[in-house]
């Protein structure tokens, strides 16, 4: 029997990417599609690329519309998921692509998002230690942020193996789709094209506590993270340069062995051959993270560069991967390994 799926927030970028992937999923039947201000319009007005669903009408986002589905994806802004999810029964698997349930620490939630902590759900990076066990048969899942996905996967093996000191620097270049579909003057093409700009500088980006949470759990001790995102003139993709000070002598061959041992059997995380470096174009539309490992001997630092598509592995693809685990399907079902090029 097909898994009946609803998508809340279907008119946005994350919702559209979810639907693109779900259309290719052999075990899924796409049910209700909801939106906020776009309720009452046709999906094709927002995602003309989704031709098989173009005539579907978007309905209001509420529990009555979403009830009765096997899986509900919430592609909503932070602060909008918790109350809605509370109205859906445990017989519905709710997968939150927003931030409401990612953080373990209530104080961190209040600091970074404000208000009362809505609670913590199993965290959706299967490739992290213990990640798959937490997701199997889960009825509530928190999908990670796009930056924490690539940066956590880039640094986790090094912290798990004790190769580096408990601090990291992450500089990640990203496309404009990560900011969502709402109109913002600084994301107009005239402002973005031909320019790159840093934002959220000095520990101000809300994905920072997620990176700290993930890497501290892997390291077994508190890890400090300095994170700087950079907006680049592209629609989608993240290229993250992640580094940490070495604890002792380490050559690149030994570092690569740690990473190959960690990810050698992973279907979606690929350590590239020596001399090959990640590029966002190679992950476009694919549920993959590409990594390369280097040692900077003069600075005595491990450097790991990672690339992903922020809308696929960084959001919607990761969400479908979690659904597959929660529903007992092969983890790779319906998820592309091949990117789109050129």
Short mmCIF file of C-alpha atoms in Angstrom, two decimals:
data_model
loop_
_atom_site.label_atom_id
_atom_site.label_comp_id
_atom_site.label_asym_id
_atom_site.label_seq_id
_atom_site.Cartn_x
_atom_site.Cartn_y
_atom_site.Cartn_z
CA UNK A 1 0.00 0.00 0.00
CA UNK A 2 1.34 3.43 -0.93
CA UNK A 3 2.41 5.85 1.79
CA UNK A 4 0.02 8.80 1.65
CA UNK A 5 1.92 12.05 2.11
CA UNK A 6 0.91 15.68 2.69
CA UNK A 7 3.15 18.72 2.31
CA UNK A 8 2.49 21.89 4.29
CA UNK A 9 4.15 24.95 2.81
CA UNK A 10 4.05 23.50 -0.69
CA UNK A 11 4.44 26.85 -2.47
CA UNK A 12 7.90 27.55 -0.99
CA UNK A 13 11.28 26.37 -2.18
CA UNK A 14 11.58 23.53 0.34
CA UNK A 15 8.02 22.41 -0.34
CA UNK A 16 8.61 22.43 -4.07
CA UNK A 17 11.80 20.39 -3.73
CA UNK A 18 9.98 17.89 -1.52
CA UNK A 19 7.34 17.46 -4.19
CA UNK A 20 9.94 17.05 -6.95
CA UNK A 21 11.50 14.18 -5.03
CA UNK A 22 8.20 12.65 -3.94
CA UNK A 23 6.99 12.52 -7.54
CA UNK A 24 9.85 10.10 -8.25
CA UNK A 25 9.31 8.04 -5.09
CA UNK A 26 7.83 4.62 -5.97
CA UNK A 27 6.17 4.08 -2.57
CA UNK A 28 4.42 7.44 -2.18
CA UNK A 29 1.01 8.84 -3.02
CA UNK A 30 0.92 12.63 -2.82
CA UNK A 31 -2.14 13.86 -0.94
CA UNK A 32 -3.00 17.30 0.38
CA UNK A 33 -0.84 20.31 -0.44
CA UNK A 34 -1.21 23.37 1.78
CA UNK A 35 0.08 26.92 1.88
CA UNK A 36 -0.31 30.09 3.92
CA UNK A 37 -1.01 33.23 1.93
CA UNK A 38 -1.01 31.22 -1.30
CA UNK A 39 -3.94 29.02 -0.29
CA UNK A 40 -6.55 28.87 -3.01
CA UNK A 41 -4.04 29.12 -5.86
CA UNK A 42 -2.78 26.33 -8.12
CA UNK A 43 0.60 24.76 -7.43
CA UNK A 44 1.66 25.40 -11.01
CA UNK A 45 1.57 29.14 -10.37
CA UNK A 46 4.46 28.69 -7.93
CA UNK A 47 6.27 25.62 -9.28
CA UNK A 48 5.65 25.34 -13.03
CA UNK A 49 8.39 22.68 -13.15
CA UNK A 50 6.11 20.29 -11.22
CA UNK A 51 3.89 19.62 -14.20
CA UNK A 52 2.15 16.46 -12.86
CA UNK A 53 0.88 18.49 -9.90
CA UNK A 54 0.39 21.85 -11.60
CA UNK A 55 -3.43 21.78 -11.38
CA UNK A 56 -3.52 20.89 -7.67
CA UNK A 57 -5.14 23.59 -5.55
CA UNK A 58 -3.31 24.62 -2.38
CA UNK A 59 -5.48 24.52 0.73
CA UNK A 60 -5.20 26.20 4.13
CA UNK A 61 -2.50 24.92 6.46
CA UNK A 62 -4.32 23.40 9.42
CA UNK A 63 -4.64 20.07 11.19
CA UNK A 64 -7.97 19.24 9.56
CA UNK A 65 -6.40 19.39 6.09
CA UNK A 66 -3.33 17.39 7.12
CA UNK A 67 -4.98 14.69 9.23
CA UNK A 68 -5.44 11.24 7.74
CA UNK A 69 -2.07 11.09 5.98
CA UNK A 70 0.64 8.59 6.83
CA UNK A 71 3.36 11.25 6.63
CA UNK A 72 3.14 15.03 6.91
CA UNK A 73 6.09 17.20 5.87
CA UNK A 74 6.09 20.65 7.46
CA UNK A 75 8.02 23.06 5.22
CA UNK A 76 7.16 26.08 7.35
CA UNK A 77 9.05 29.00 8.91
CA UNK A 78 10.36 28.45 12.43
CA UNK A 79 7.75 28.87 15.11
CA UNK A 80 4.91 27.52 12.95
CA UNK A 81 5.39 23.76 13.27
CA UNK A 82 5.06 22.90 16.95
CA UNK A 83 1.42 23.85 17.51
CA UNK A 84 0.33 22.25 14.26
CA UNK A 85 2.21 19.02 14.97
CA UNK A 86 0.62 18.81 18.42
CA UNK A 87 -2.78 18.48 16.73
CA UNK A 88 -1.69 15.49 14.63
CA UNK A 89 -1.84 12.02 16.15
CA UNK A 90 1.08 9.69 16.77
CA UNK A 91 -0.21 7.52 13.92
CA UNK A 92 1.02 10.27 11.58
CA UNK A 93 4.75 10.61 10.99
CA UNK A 94 5.48 14.33 11.16
CA UNK A 95 8.73 15.52 9.58
CA UNK A 96 9.56 19.12 10.41
CA UNK A 97 11.82 20.87 7.89
CA UNK A 98 11.84 23.98 10.10
CA UNK A 99 13.87 24.71 13.20
CA UNK A 100 11.27 24.14 15.92
CA UNK A 101 12.49 20.77 17.19
CA UNK A 102 16.21 20.64 16.31
CA UNK A 103 17.83 21.93 19.50
CA UNK A 104 18.20 19.90 22.69
CA UNK A 105 18.88 22.83 25.02
CA UNK A 106 15.85 24.96 25.98
CA UNK A 107 18.12 27.88 26.86
CA UNK A 108 19.76 27.74 23.44
CA UNK A 109 16.33 27.73 21.81
CA UNK A 110 15.20 30.79 23.75
CA UNK A 111 18.45 32.64 22.98
CA UNK A 112 18.41 31.97 19.24
CA UNK A 113 14.70 31.80 18.43
CA UNK A 114 12.86 33.31 21.40
CA UNK A 115 9.86 32.00 23.32
CA UNK A 116 9.39 28.63 24.99
CA UNK A 117 11.27 25.60 23.75
CA UNK A 118 8.84 23.44 21.74
CA UNK A 119 10.68 20.21 22.57
CA UNK A 120 13.28 18.04 20.87
CA UNK A 121 12.61 15.41 18.20
CA UNK A 122 14.91 12.74 16.74
CA UNK A 123 17.45 14.53 14.59
CA UNK A 124 17.59 13.85 10.88
CA UNK A 125 21.21 13.24 9.88
CA UNK A 126 21.34 9.44 9.59
CA UNK A 127 25.08 9.46 8.90
CA UNK A 128 25.96 10.84 12.35
CA UNK A 129 26.68 8.26 15.09
CA UNK A 130 23.42 6.75 16.33
CA UNK A 131 21.42 8.75 13.80
CA UNK A 132 19.75 5.85 12.02
CA UNK A 133 18.71 4.08 15.22
CA UNK A 134 16.95 7.23 16.42
CA UNK A 135 15.04 7.61 13.16
CA UNK A 136 13.81 4.08 12.58
CA UNK A 137 10.06 3.94 13.33
CA UNK A 138 10.10 7.53 14.65
CA UNK A 139 6.78 9.36 14.48
CA UNK A 140 8.37 12.81 14.88
CA UNK A 141 11.57 13.90 13.10
CA UNK A 142 13.46 17.21 13.03
CA UNK A 143 15.19 17.86 9.71
CA UNK A 144 18.53 19.67 10.19
CA UNK A 145 19.39 23.06 8.81
CA UNK A 146 21.25 23.10 5.50
CA UNK A 147 24.49 24.56 6.92
CA UNK A 148 24.64 22.12 9.87
CA UNK A 149 24.13 19.17 7.51
CA UNK A 150 27.23 19.76 5.41
CA UNK A 151 29.43 21.16 8.18
CA UNK A 152 28.55 18.42 10.68
CA UNK A 153 29.27 15.70 8.13
CA UNK A 154 32.51 17.47 7.17
CA UNK A 155 33.87 17.56 10.71
CA UNK A 156 32.21 14.68 12.59
CA UNK A 157 34.78 11.96 11.74
CA UNK A 158 37.66 14.15 12.92
CA UNK A 159 36.00 14.92 16.24
CA UNK A 160 34.87 11.33 16.72
CA UNK A 161 38.44 10.09 16.20
CA UNK A 162 39.96 12.74 18.48
CA UNK A 163 42.08 14.18 15.68
CA UNK A 164 41.35 17.83 16.47
CA UNK A 165 40.94 20.24 19.34
CA UNK A 166 37.35 21.09 20.36
CA UNK A 167 36.96 24.17 18.21
CA UNK A 168 36.11 24.74 14.56
CA UNK A 169 35.87 27.48 11.99
CA UNK A 170 33.24 27.14 9.24
CA UNK A 171 32.96 29.52 6.29
CA UNK A 172 30.13 28.49 3.97
CA UNK A 173 29.16 30.02 0.64
CA UNK A 174 25.49 29.62 -0.21
CA UNK A 175 22.89 30.49 -2.82
CA UNK A 176 19.86 32.68 -2.33
CA UNK A 177 17.24 29.92 -2.06
CA UNK A 178 18.39 29.21 1.49
CA UNK A 179 16.68 32.43 2.57
CA UNK A 180 13.28 31.19 1.39
CA UNK A 181 10.88 32.60 -1.16
CA UNK A 182 9.64 35.70 0.64
CA UNK A 183 10.57 38.93 -1.13
CA UNK A 184 13.62 40.60 0.42
CA UNK A 185 15.38 43.61 -1.15
CA UNK A 186 18.89 42.27 -0.52
CA UNK A 187 18.03 39.09 -2.47
CA UNK A 188 16.88 40.87 -5.62
CA UNK A 189 18.91 39.80 -8.65
CA UNK A 190 20.23 43.34 -9.11
CA UNK A 191 21.67 43.18 -5.59
CA UNK A 192 23.06 39.65 -5.76
CA UNK A 193 24.43 39.21 -9.27
CA UNK A 194 28.13 39.96 -9.54
CA UNK A 195 28.52 40.25 -5.77
CA UNK A 196 29.32 38.10 -2.73
CA UNK A 197 28.59 39.25 0.80
CA UNK A 198 28.97 37.89 4.31
CA UNK A 199 26.05 37.92 6.72
CA UNK A 200 25.29 36.64 10.19
CA UNK A 201 28.92 37.43 11.08
CA UNK A 202 30.33 37.08 14.58
CA UNK A 203 28.29 34.10 15.74
CA UNK A 204 24.94 35.63 14.78
CA UNK A 205 23.56 32.90 12.51
CA UNK A 206 20.89 30.64 14.01
CA UNK A 207 22.45 27.48 12.60
CA UNK A 208 25.50 27.92 14.85
CA UNK A 209 23.99 26.22 17.96
CA UNK A 210 22.99 23.26 15.80
CA UNK A 211 26.60 22.79 14.67
CA UNK A 212 27.77 23.12 18.27
CA UNK A 213 25.19 20.55 19.39
CA UNK A 214 26.12 18.01 16.71
CA UNK A 215 29.89 18.31 16.97
CA UNK A 216 29.89 18.35 20.78
CA UNK A 217 27.87 15.14 20.82
CA UNK A 218 30.33 13.45 18.46
CA UNK A 219 33.41 14.77 20.28
CA UNK A 220 32.14 13.90 23.74
CA UNK A 221 33.08 17.39 24.97
CA UNK A 222 31.92 20.96 24.28
CA UNK A 223 33.03 22.23 20.87
CA UNK A 224 33.21 25.92 19.98
CA UNK A 225 32.21 26.87 16.43
CA UNK A 226 32.87 30.14 14.62
CA UNK A 227 30.52 30.23 11.63
CA UNK A 228 30.40 32.76 8.80
CA UNK A 229 27.92 32.33 5.93
CA UNK A 230 28.57 34.07 2.61
CA UNK A 231 25.85 34.82 0.07
CA UNK A 232 26.91 34.12 -3.52
CA UNK A 233 25.19 34.86 -6.85
CA UNK A 234 23.69 31.41 -7.40
CA UNK A 235 20.25 30.01 -6.74
CA UNK A 236 21.18 26.90 -4.75
CA UNK A 237 24.13 25.06 -3.28
CA UNK A 238 26.53 25.31 -0.32
CA UNK A 239 30.32 25.09 -0.36
CA UNK A 240 31.63 24.89 3.22
CA UNK A 241 35.28 25.17 4.23
CA UNK A 242 35.60 23.69 7.71
CA UNK A 243 38.78 23.59 9.77
CA UNK A 244 39.97 22.70 13.25
CA UNK A 245 43.39 22.68 14.99
CA UNK A 246 45.12 19.30 15.06
CA UNK A 247 45.75 17.57 18.38
CA UNK A 248 49.00 16.01 17.20
CA UNK A 249 50.96 15.13 14.10
CA UNK A 250 48.77 13.88 11.28
CA UNK A 251 49.40 13.48 7.58
CA UNK A 252 46.76 13.69 4.90
CA UNK A 253 46.82 9.96 4.19
CA UNK A 254 45.93 9.17 7.81
CA UNK A 255 43.23 11.83 7.81
CA UNK A 256 41.73 10.46 4.59
CA UNK A 257 41.69 6.95 6.07
CA UNK A 258 39.59 8.20 9.00
CA UNK A 259 37.10 9.73 6.58
CA UNK A 260 37.03 6.77 4.20
CA UNK A 261 36.44 4.43 7.14
CA UNK A 262 33.62 6.67 8.41
CA UNK A 263 31.84 7.14 5.08
CA UNK A 264 32.98 4.24 2.91
CA UNK A 265 29.59 2.51 3.13
CA UNK A 266 27.45 5.65 3.09
CA UNK A 267 25.31 6.02 -0.04
CA UNK A 268 25.05 9.80 0.09
CA UNK A 269 28.37 11.01 1.56
CA UNK A 270 31.34 10.76 -0.78
CA UNK A 271 35.01 11.42 -0.01
CA UNK A 272 36.41 12.46 -3.36
CA UNK A 273 39.64 11.08 -4.84
CA UNK A 274 42.84 12.93 -3.98
CA UNK A 275 43.26 16.05 -6.09
CA UNK A 276 39.52 16.42 -6.71
CA UNK A 277 37.67 19.17 -4.87
CA UNK A 278 33.96 19.55 -4.09
CA UNK A 279 31.93 21.92 -6.20
CA UNK A 280 28.31 22.88 -5.78
CA UNK A 281 27.44 22.12 -9.40
CA UNK A 282 28.29 18.44 -8.89
CA UNK A 283 25.66 18.08 -6.16
CA UNK A 284 22.88 20.06 -7.86
CA UNK A 285 19.60 18.20 -7.41
CA UNK A 286 21.30 15.20 -5.77
CA UNK A 287 20.93 13.95 -2.20
CA UNK A 288 24.69 13.94 -1.76
CA UNK A 289 27.50 15.58 0.17
CA UNK A 290 30.93 15.66 -1.48
CA UNK A 291 33.96 15.98 0.81
CA UNK A 292 37.69 16.48 0.46
CA UNK A 293 40.25 16.39 3.26
CA UNK A 294 43.50 18.33 3.58
CA UNK A 295 46.14 19.15 6.18
CA UNK A 296 47.53 22.67 6.49
CA UNK A 297 50.93 21.94 8.08
CA UNK A 298 51.92 25.57 8.67
CA UNK A 299 48.70 26.34 10.53
CA UNK A 300 48.55 22.81 12.03
CA UNK A 301 44.91 22.50 11.02
CA UNK A 302 42.68 19.91 9.44
CA UNK A 303 40.72 21.40 6.54
CA UNK A 304 37.64 19.70 5.10
CA UNK A 305 35.71 21.16 2.18
CA UNK A 306 32.13 20.00 1.66
CA UNK A 307 29.51 20.66 -1.02
CA UNK A 308 25.79 19.97 -1.04
CA UNK A 309 22.58 21.21 -2.59
CA UNK A 310 20.92 23.12 0.24
CA UNK A 311 17.45 22.24 -1.03
CA UNK A 312 18.12 18.54 -1.62
CA UNK A 313 20.46 16.87 0.89
CA UNK A 314 20.33 20.09 2.95
CA UNK A 315 16.53 20.00 3.34
CA UNK A 316 14.04 18.03 1.24
CA UNK A 317 16.26 15.09 0.30
CA UNK A 318 17.34 14.70 3.90
CA UNK A 319 13.66 14.76 4.91
CA UNK A 320 12.75 12.01 2.43
CA UNK A 321 15.76 9.99 3.58
CA UNK A 322 14.41 10.24 7.13
CA UNK A 323 10.93 9.22 5.98
CA UNK A 324 12.37 6.13 4.34
CA UNK A 325 14.03 5.10 7.60
CA UNK A 326 10.95 5.86 9.69
CA UNK A 327 8.73 3.81 7.38
CA UNK A 328 11.07 0.84 7.04
CA UNK A 329 11.95 1.46 3.39
CA UNK A 330 15.43 1.18 1.89
CA UNK A 331 17.10 4.46 2.79
CA UNK A 332 17.94 5.38 -0.80
CA UNK A 333 14.41 4.92 -2.19
CA UNK A 334 13.40 7.75 -4.51
CA UNK A 335 16.55 9.77 -3.87
CA UNK A 336 18.94 10.81 -6.67
CA UNK A 337 22.67 10.19 -6.45
CA UNK A 338 23.39 11.88 -9.76
CA UNK A 339 23.48 15.64 -9.95
CA UNK A 340 22.39 17.83 -12.87
CA UNK A 341 25.14 19.23 -15.10
CA UNK A 342 26.10 21.52 -16.66
#
